[in-house]
mmCIF file of C-alpha atoms and ligand atoms in Angstrom:
data_model
loop_
_atom_site.group_PDB
_atom_site.id
_atom_site.type_symbol
_atom_site.label_atom_id
_atom_site.label_comp_id
_atom_site.label_asym_id
_atom_site.label_seq_id
_atom_site.Cartn_x
_atom_site.Cartn_y
_atom_site.Cartn_z
ATOM 1 C CA MET P 81 152.557 34.868 -63.849
ATOM 2 C CA ARG P 82 153.222 31.477 -65.415
ATOM 3 C CA HIS P 83 154.011 31.108 -69.102
ATOM 4 C CA TRP P 84 153.885 27.364 -69.470
ATOM 5 C CA THR P 85 155.329 25.803 -72.587
ATOM 6 C CA GLN P 86 154.379 22.198 -73.237
ATOM 7 C CA LEU P 87 157.484 20.119 -73.974
ATOM 8 C CA GLY P 88 156.116 16.604 -74.128
ATOM 9 C CA GLU P 89 153.184 14.232 -73.876
ATOM 10 C CA ALA P 90 153.451 10.572 -72.933
ATOM 11 C CA PRO P 91 150.668 7.990 -72.730
ATOM 12 C CA ILE P 92 150.311 6.201 -69.393
ATOM 13 C CA PRO P 93 150.153 2.496 -70.346
ATOM 14 C CA GLY P 94 146.845 0.831 -69.572
ATOM 15 C CA THR P 95 144.939 4.092 -69.175
ATOM 16 C CA GLY P 96 143.395 6.514 -71.646
ATOM 17 C CA GLN P 97 145.480 9.285 -70.125
ATOM 18 C CA SER P 98 148.814 10.951 -70.688
ATOM 19 C CA LEU P 99 151.448 12.749 -68.682
ATOM 20 C CA LEU P 100 152.131 16.269 -69.941
ATOM 21 C CA LEU P 101 155.508 17.934 -69.367
ATOM 22 C CA PHE P 102 155.597 21.756 -69.130
ATOM 23 C CA ARG P 103 158.347 24.296 -68.594
ATOM 24 C CA ASP P 104 158.091 27.767 -67.073
ATOM 25 C CA LYS P 105 161.502 29.474 -67.169
ATOM 26 C CA ASP P 106 163.779 27.138 -65.184
ATOM 27 C CA ASP P 107 160.991 25.084 -63.630
ATOM 28 C CA PHE P 108 159.214 21.987 -64.907
ATOM 29 C CA PHE P 109 155.746 20.634 -64.145
ATOM 30 C CA ILE P 110 154.054 17.354 -64.951
ATOM 31 C CA LYS P 111 150.269 17.191 -65.183
ATOM 32 C CA ILE P 112 147.795 14.455 -66.069
ATOM 33 C CA SER P 113 145.824 15.018 -69.273
ATOM 34 C CA SER P 114 142.478 14.502 -67.510
ATOM 35 C CA GLY P 115 143.169 17.517 -65.255
ATOM 36 C CA GLY P 116 143.571 17.487 -61.482
ATOM 37 C CA GLY P 117 146.431 19.992 -61.249
ATOM 38 C CA GLU P 118 150.142 19.370 -61.005
ATOM 39 C CA LEU P 119 151.278 15.837 -60.306
ATOM 40 C CA MET P 120 154.888 16.953 -59.903
ATOM 41 C CA SER P 121 156.857 20.181 -59.869
ATOM 42 C CA THR P 122 160.521 21.066 -59.614
ATOM 43 C CA ARG P 123 159.472 23.935 -57.310
ATOM 44 C CA LYS P 124 158.283 21.679 -54.496
ATOM 45 C CA HIS P 125 159.895 18.378 -53.644
ATOM 46 C CA GLY P 126 160.508 18.389 -49.878
ATOM 47 C CA SER P 127 158.224 15.402 -49.318
ATOM 48 C CA GLU P 128 159.585 13.469 -52.320
ATOM 49 C CA ASP P 129 163.070 13.948 -50.835
ATOM 50 C CA ALA P 130 161.799 12.798 -47.441
ATOM 51 C CA LEU P 131 160.335 9.630 -48.960
ATOM 52 C CA GLY P 132 163.911 8.675 -49.844
ATOM 53 C CA THR P 133 165.782 9.890 -46.783
ATOM 54 C CA LEU P 134 163.409 8.876 -43.949
ATOM 55 C CA PRO P 135 163.451 5.089 -44.537
ATOM 56 C CA CYS P 136 167.101 4.906 -45.635
ATOM 57 C CA ARG P 137 168.316 6.783 -42.549
ATOM 58 C CA ARG P 138 166.627 4.155 -40.389
ATOM 59 C CA LEU P 139 168.555 1.269 -41.874
ATOM 60 C CA ARG P 140 170.958 -0.349 -39.420
ATOM 61 C CA ASP P 141 173.501 -0.685 -42.205
ATOM 62 C CA SER P 142 173.135 1.663 -45.143
ATOM 63 C CA THR P 143 176.439 0.869 -46.859
ATOM 64 C CA SER P 144 175.070 -1.636 -49.375
ATOM 65 C CA PRO P 145 171.276 -1.840 -49.159
ATOM 66 C CA ARG P 146 168.931 -2.858 -51.939
ATOM 67 C CA VAL P 147 166.333 -0.175 -52.475
ATOM 68 C CA LEU P 148 163.242 -0.242 -54.708
ATOM 69 C CA ILE P 149 161.572 3.039 -55.700
ATOM 70 C CA GLY P 150 158.274 3.202 -57.598
ATOM 71 C CA GLY P 151 158.134 5.499 -59.755
ATOM 72 C CA LEU P 152 160.803 7.882 -61.034
ATOM 73 C CA GLY P 153 158.736 11.068 -61.554
ATOM 74 C CA MET P 154 161.232 13.943 -61.425
ATOM 75 C CA GLY P 155 163.925 11.845 -59.757
ATOM 76 C CA PHE P 156 163.914 13.579 -56.360
ATOM 77 C CA THR P 157 163.253 10.452 -54.281
ATOM 78 C CA LEU P 158 165.936 8.586 -56.212
ATOM 79 C CA ALA P 159 168.446 11.427 -55.696
ATOM 80 C CA ALA P 160 167.615 11.590 -51.973
ATOM 81 C CA VAL P 161 168.151 7.828 -51.537
ATOM 82 C CA LEU P 162 171.497 8.007 -53.350
ATOM 83 C CA LYS P 163 172.677 10.760 -50.971
ATOM 84 C CA VAL P 164 172.024 8.578 -47.916
ATOM 85 C CA VAL P 165 173.107 5.101 -49.000
ATOM 86 C CA GLY P 166 176.655 3.887 -49.402
ATOM 87 C CA PRO P 167 178.813 2.944 -52.372
ATOM 88 C CA GLY P 168 177.658 -0.687 -52.412
ATOM 89 C CA ALA P 169 173.960 0.152 -52.686
ATOM 90 C CA GLU P 170 171.766 -1.021 -55.548
ATOM 91 C CA VAL P 171 168.853 1.317 -56.131
ATOM 92 C CA THR P 172 166.196 0.137 -58.573
ATOM 93 C CA VAL P 173 163.677 2.659 -59.808
ATOM 94 C CA ALA P 174 160.588 1.317 -61.575
ATOM 95 C CA GLU P 175 158.907 3.710 -64.021
ATOM 96 C CA ILE P 176 155.944 2.764 -66.165
ATOM 97 C CA VAL P 177 156.153 5.663 -68.646
ATOM 98 C CA PRO P 178 159.348 5.369 -70.750
ATOM 99 C CA GLU P 179 159.244 9.064 -71.727
ATOM 100 C CA VAL P 180 159.563 10.022 -68.046
ATOM 101 C CA VAL P 181 162.970 8.333 -68.049
ATOM 102 C CA GLU P 182 163.917 10.221 -71.245
ATOM 103 C CA TRP P 183 162.737 13.540 -69.743
ATOM 104 C CA ASN P 184 164.961 12.919 -66.705
ATOM 105 C CA ARG P 185 167.948 12.404 -68.983
ATOM 106 C CA GLY P 186 167.378 15.886 -70.470
ATOM 107 C CA PRO P 187 167.203 19.385 -68.887
ATOM 108 C CA LEU P 188 164.625 18.242 -66.292
ATOM 109 C CA GLY P 189 167.346 16.014 -64.789
ATOM 110 C CA GLU P 190 169.432 19.058 -63.805
ATOM 111 C CA HIS P 191 167.017 19.677 -60.926
ATOM 112 C CA SER P 192 167.858 16.363 -59.262
ATOM 113 C CA ALA P 193 171.515 16.304 -60.437
ATOM 114 C CA PHE P 194 170.929 13.432 -62.894
ATOM 115 C CA PRO P 195 170.543 10.505 -60.465
ATOM 116 C CA LEU P 196 169.999 8.133 -63.419
ATOM 117 C CA ASN P 197 173.707 8.535 -64.214
ATOM 118 C CA ASP P 198 174.741 7.204 -60.806
ATOM 119 C CA PRO P 199 176.341 3.737 -61.171
ATOM 120 C CA ARG P 200 174.218 2.485 -58.246
ATOM 121 C CA THR P 201 170.973 3.195 -60.147
ATOM 122 C CA ARG P 202 169.074 0.491 -62.064
ATOM 123 C CA VAL P 203 166.031 1.419 -64.148
ATOM 124 C CA HIS P 204 163.135 -1.018 -64.541
ATOM 125 C CA LEU P 205 160.891 0.184 -67.348
ATOM 126 C CA GLY P 206 157.580 -1.224 -66.219
ATOM 127 C CA ASP P 207 155.207 -1.649 -63.347
ATOM 128 C CA VAL P 208 156.661 -1.660 -59.836
ATOM 129 C CA MET P 209 154.004 -4.238 -58.926
ATOM 130 C CA LYS P 210 155.779 -6.780 -61.110
ATOM 131 C CA LEU P 211 159.000 -6.403 -59.119
ATOM 132 C CA ILE P 212 157.156 -6.557 -55.805
ATOM 133 C CA ARG P 213 155.355 -9.738 -56.825
ATOM 134 C CA SER P 214 158.347 -11.435 -58.451
ATOM 135 C CA LYS P 215 160.067 -12.333 -55.164
ATOM 136 C CA ARG P 216 163.371 -12.468 -57.038
ATOM 137 C CA THR P 217 164.933 -9.755 -54.906
ATOM 138 C CA TYR P 218 164.379 -8.840 -51.285
ATOM 139 C CA TYR P 219 164.703 -5.136 -50.594
ATOM 140 C CA ASP P 220 165.924 -3.277 -47.523
ATOM 141 C CA VAL P 221 163.724 -0.322 -48.462
ATOM 142 C CA ILE P 222 160.678 -0.099 -50.725
ATOM 143 C CA ALA P 223 159.566 3.518 -51.277
ATOM 144 C CA LEU P 224 156.337 3.971 -53.215
ATOM 145 C CA ASP P 225 155.155 7.170 -54.862
ATOM 146 C CA VAL P 226 153.362 6.028 -57.983
ATOM 147 C CA ASP P 227 150.409 8.324 -57.658
ATOM 148 C CA ASN P 228 148.701 10.911 -55.518
ATOM 149 C CA GLY P 229 148.503 8.390 -52.696
ATOM 150 C CA PRO P 230 146.042 5.612 -51.818
ATOM 151 C CA GLU P 231 143.341 7.556 -53.701
ATOM 152 C CA GLY P 232 145.253 7.524 -56.984
ATOM 153 C CA LEU P 233 144.781 9.738 -60.028
ATOM 154 C CA THR P 234 147.058 8.124 -62.571
ATOM 155 C CA LYS P 235 146.268 4.447 -62.912
ATOM 156 C CA SER P 236 143.405 2.534 -61.280
ATOM 157 C CA THR P 237 145.416 -0.710 -61.114
ATOM 158 C CA ASN P 238 147.740 1.092 -58.682
ATOM 159 C CA ASP P 239 144.942 0.674 -56.117
ATOM 160 C CA TRP P 240 146.277 -2.859 -55.581
ATOM 161 C CA LEU P 241 149.491 -1.425 -54.075
ATOM 162 C CA TYR P 242 147.447 0.181 -51.305
ATOM 163 C CA SER P 243 145.166 -2.833 -50.715
ATOM 164 C CA ASP P 244 145.627 -5.507 -48.017
ATOM 165 C CA ALA P 245 147.033 -7.840 -50.702
ATOM 166 C CA GLY P 246 149.447 -5.188 -52.034
ATOM 167 C CA ILE P 247 150.694 -4.270 -48.566
ATOM 168 C CA ALA P 248 151.234 -7.959 -47.743
ATOM 169 C CA ALA P 249 153.113 -8.510 -51.024
ATOM 170 C CA ALA P 250 155.353 -5.495 -50.360
ATOM 171 C CA GLN P 251 156.045 -6.811 -46.863
ATOM 172 C CA ASP P 252 156.957 -10.197 -48.344
ATOM 173 C CA ALA P 253 159.386 -8.469 -50.717
ATOM 174 C CA LEU P 254 161.324 -6.955 -47.801
ATOM 175 C CA ALA P 255 164.592 -8.368 -46.540
ATOM 176 C CA PRO P 256 164.743 -8.949 -42.758
ATOM 177 C CA GLY P 257 164.716 -5.563 -41.028
ATOM 178 C CA GLY P 258 163.438 -3.854 -44.164
ATOM 179 C CA ILE P 259 161.306 -0.724 -44.269
ATOM 180 C CA LEU P 260 158.306 0.180 -46.410
ATOM 181 C CA ALA P 261 157.539 3.826 -47.157
ATOM 182 C CA TYR P 262 154.444 5.256 -48.852
ATOM 183 C CA TRP P 263 153.915 8.841 -50.054
ATOM 184 C CA SER P 264 150.504 10.508 -50.118
ATOM 185 C CA ALA P 265 149.168 13.982 -50.860
ATOM 186 C CA GLY P 266 147.381 13.838 -47.498
ATOM 187 C CA PRO P 267 146.269 11.715 -44.553
ATOM 188 C CA ASP P 268 144.159 8.637 -45.231
ATOM 189 C CA GLN P 269 142.751 6.895 -42.166
ATOM 190 C CA ALA P 270 141.465 3.852 -44.077
ATOM 191 C CA PHE P 271 144.906 3.204 -45.584
ATOM 192 C CA GLN P 272 146.623 3.754 -42.251
ATOM 193 C CA ASP P 273 144.246 1.206 -40.656
ATOM 194 C CA ARG P 274 145.089 -1.259 -43.436
ATOM 195 C CA LEU P 275 148.806 -0.763 -42.757
ATOM 196 C CA ARG P 276 148.278 -1.334 -39.044
ATOM 197 C CA ARG P 277 146.498 -4.611 -39.783
ATOM 198 C CA CYS P 278 149.786 -5.975 -41.143
ATOM 199 C CA GLY P 279 150.925 -6.132 -37.516
ATOM 200 C CA LEU P 280 154.132 -4.100 -37.880
ATOM 201 C CA PRO P 281 154.852 -0.695 -36.315
ATOM 202 C CA VAL P 282 153.527 2.093 -38.561
ATOM 203 C CA GLU P 283 154.505 5.747 -38.274
ATOM 204 C CA GLU P 284 152.700 8.577 -40.038
ATOM 205 C CA VAL P 285 154.956 11.545 -40.754
ATOM 206 C CA THR P 286 153.736 14.921 -42.026
ATOM 207 C CA VAL P 287 156.202 16.719 -44.280
ATOM 208 C CA PHE P 288 156.071 20.170 -45.877
ATOM 209 C CA ALA P 289 155.928 20.128 -49.666
ATOM 210 C CA HIS P 290 158.472 22.961 -49.712
ATOM 211 C CA GLY P 291 160.488 24.670 -46.967
ATOM 212 C CA ASN P 292 158.754 24.911 -43.601
ATOM 213 C CA LYS P 293 155.331 26.306 -44.385
ATOM 214 C CA GLY P 294 152.422 25.768 -46.753
ATOM 215 C CA ALA P 295 151.081 22.490 -48.097
ATOM 216 C CA ARG P 296 151.917 19.280 -46.262
ATOM 217 C CA HIS P 297 152.112 15.726 -47.462
ATOM 218 C CA THR P 298 151.987 12.419 -45.636
ATOM 219 C CA ILE P 299 154.525 9.604 -45.496
ATOM 220 C CA TRP P 300 153.898 6.283 -43.779
ATOM 221 C CA LEU P 301 156.831 4.204 -42.623
ATOM 222 C CA VAL P 302 156.328 0.525 -41.859
ATOM 223 C CA ASP P 303 159.300 -0.871 -39.990
ATOM 224 C CA SER P 304 159.917 -4.618 -39.972
ATOM 225 C CA SER P 305 163.156 -4.411 -37.967
HETATM 226 C C1 LIG N 228 154.192 11.309 -58.364
HETATM 227 S S1 LIG N 228 155.368 10.697 -59.487
HETATM 228 C C2 LIG N 228 156.759 10.243 -58.521
HETATM 229 C C3 LIG N 228 157.511 11.415 -57.999
HETATM 230 C C4 LIG N 228 158.874 11.032 -57.452
HETATM 231 N N1 LIG N 228 158.772 10.557 -56.087
HETATM 232 C C5 LIG N 228 159.861 12.184 -57.512
HETATM 233 O O1 LIG N 228 160.745 12.238 -56.675
HETATM 234 O O2 LIG N 228 159.762 13.022 -58.416
HETATM 235 C C6 LIG N 228 154.694 9.155 -59.943
HETATM 236 C C7 LIG N 228 155.486 8.419 -61.012
HETATM 237 O O3 LIG N 228 155.140 7.038 -60.971
HETATM 238 C C8 LIG N 228 154.951 6.540 -62.263
HETATM 239 N N2 LIG N 228 154.050 5.366 -62.122
HETATM 240 C C9 LIG N 228 152.711 5.355 -61.978
HETATM 241 N N3 LIG N 228 152.262 4.103 -61.758
HETATM 242 C C10 LIG N 228 153.371 3.293 -61.762
HETATM 243 C C11 LIG N 228 153.567 1.902 -61.568
HETATM 244 N N4 LIG N 228 152.541 1.096 -61.284
HETATM 245 N N5 LIG N 228 154.834 1.409 -61.637
HETATM 246 C C12 LIG N 228 155.887 2.244 -61.917
HETATM 247 N N6 LIG N 228 155.758 3.575 -62.108
HETATM 248 C C13 LIG N 228 154.521 4.099 -62.008
HETATM 249 C C14 LIG N 228 154.363 7.730 -63.018
HETATM 250 O O4 LIG N 228 154.543 7.589 -64.408
HETATM 251 C C15 LIG N 228 155.163 8.886 -62.413
HETATM 252 O O5 LIG N 228 156.355 9.108 -63.130
#
């Protein structure tokens, strides 16, 4: 039986909602104030790990790639990327809720071995869309997990990321040979069709949320190499 203790509440900018941080013994959970169940849990992060490892393992040269992750969450995707890429990598993680970064610097961060402390990590406090649109940096990997997937729960403006325009902008922000990766709580044919319209090879991968049974999540990989 769970005995959840609430440790924090953080408003999600631009929405009327908040993220709520809970602890149950050694595990942490993040929920959205409007309901809808757990958004994140330290108990299950197989697919968050895979969002980091799958695209980075495909890079021809992973010694010094530039990687963009949106958002930080519980840091599992960031930690997974850092395990695969080399010492010259620059891994930028965009997180829109500043308290999420603070939470990861505290006891929650033990679960992902404090990837924010890695010298290759850069934190952008703000919307990942801004970095994608800025065209200041071209990334070898862009890994997006800002919500529950194309049918988001957290922030309606995130819909843009999964639109034709958002997909095209993310493609434009890739360096030659770069790879886009999207996480989703489940399959989404309309989004997959949109990805295919960009004309690049798209692979849908199904990944267990934890271990090798139970709930499965979906990751799409768009390979421009
Ligand atoms: C599902 S969690 C990410 C989980 C993460 N992959 C992990 O390994 O734990 C989504 C995160 O994205 C953040 N977020 C939501 N919209 C965002 C945006 N547009 N730009 C940056 N971060 C965003 C949320 O605050 C939340 O921390």
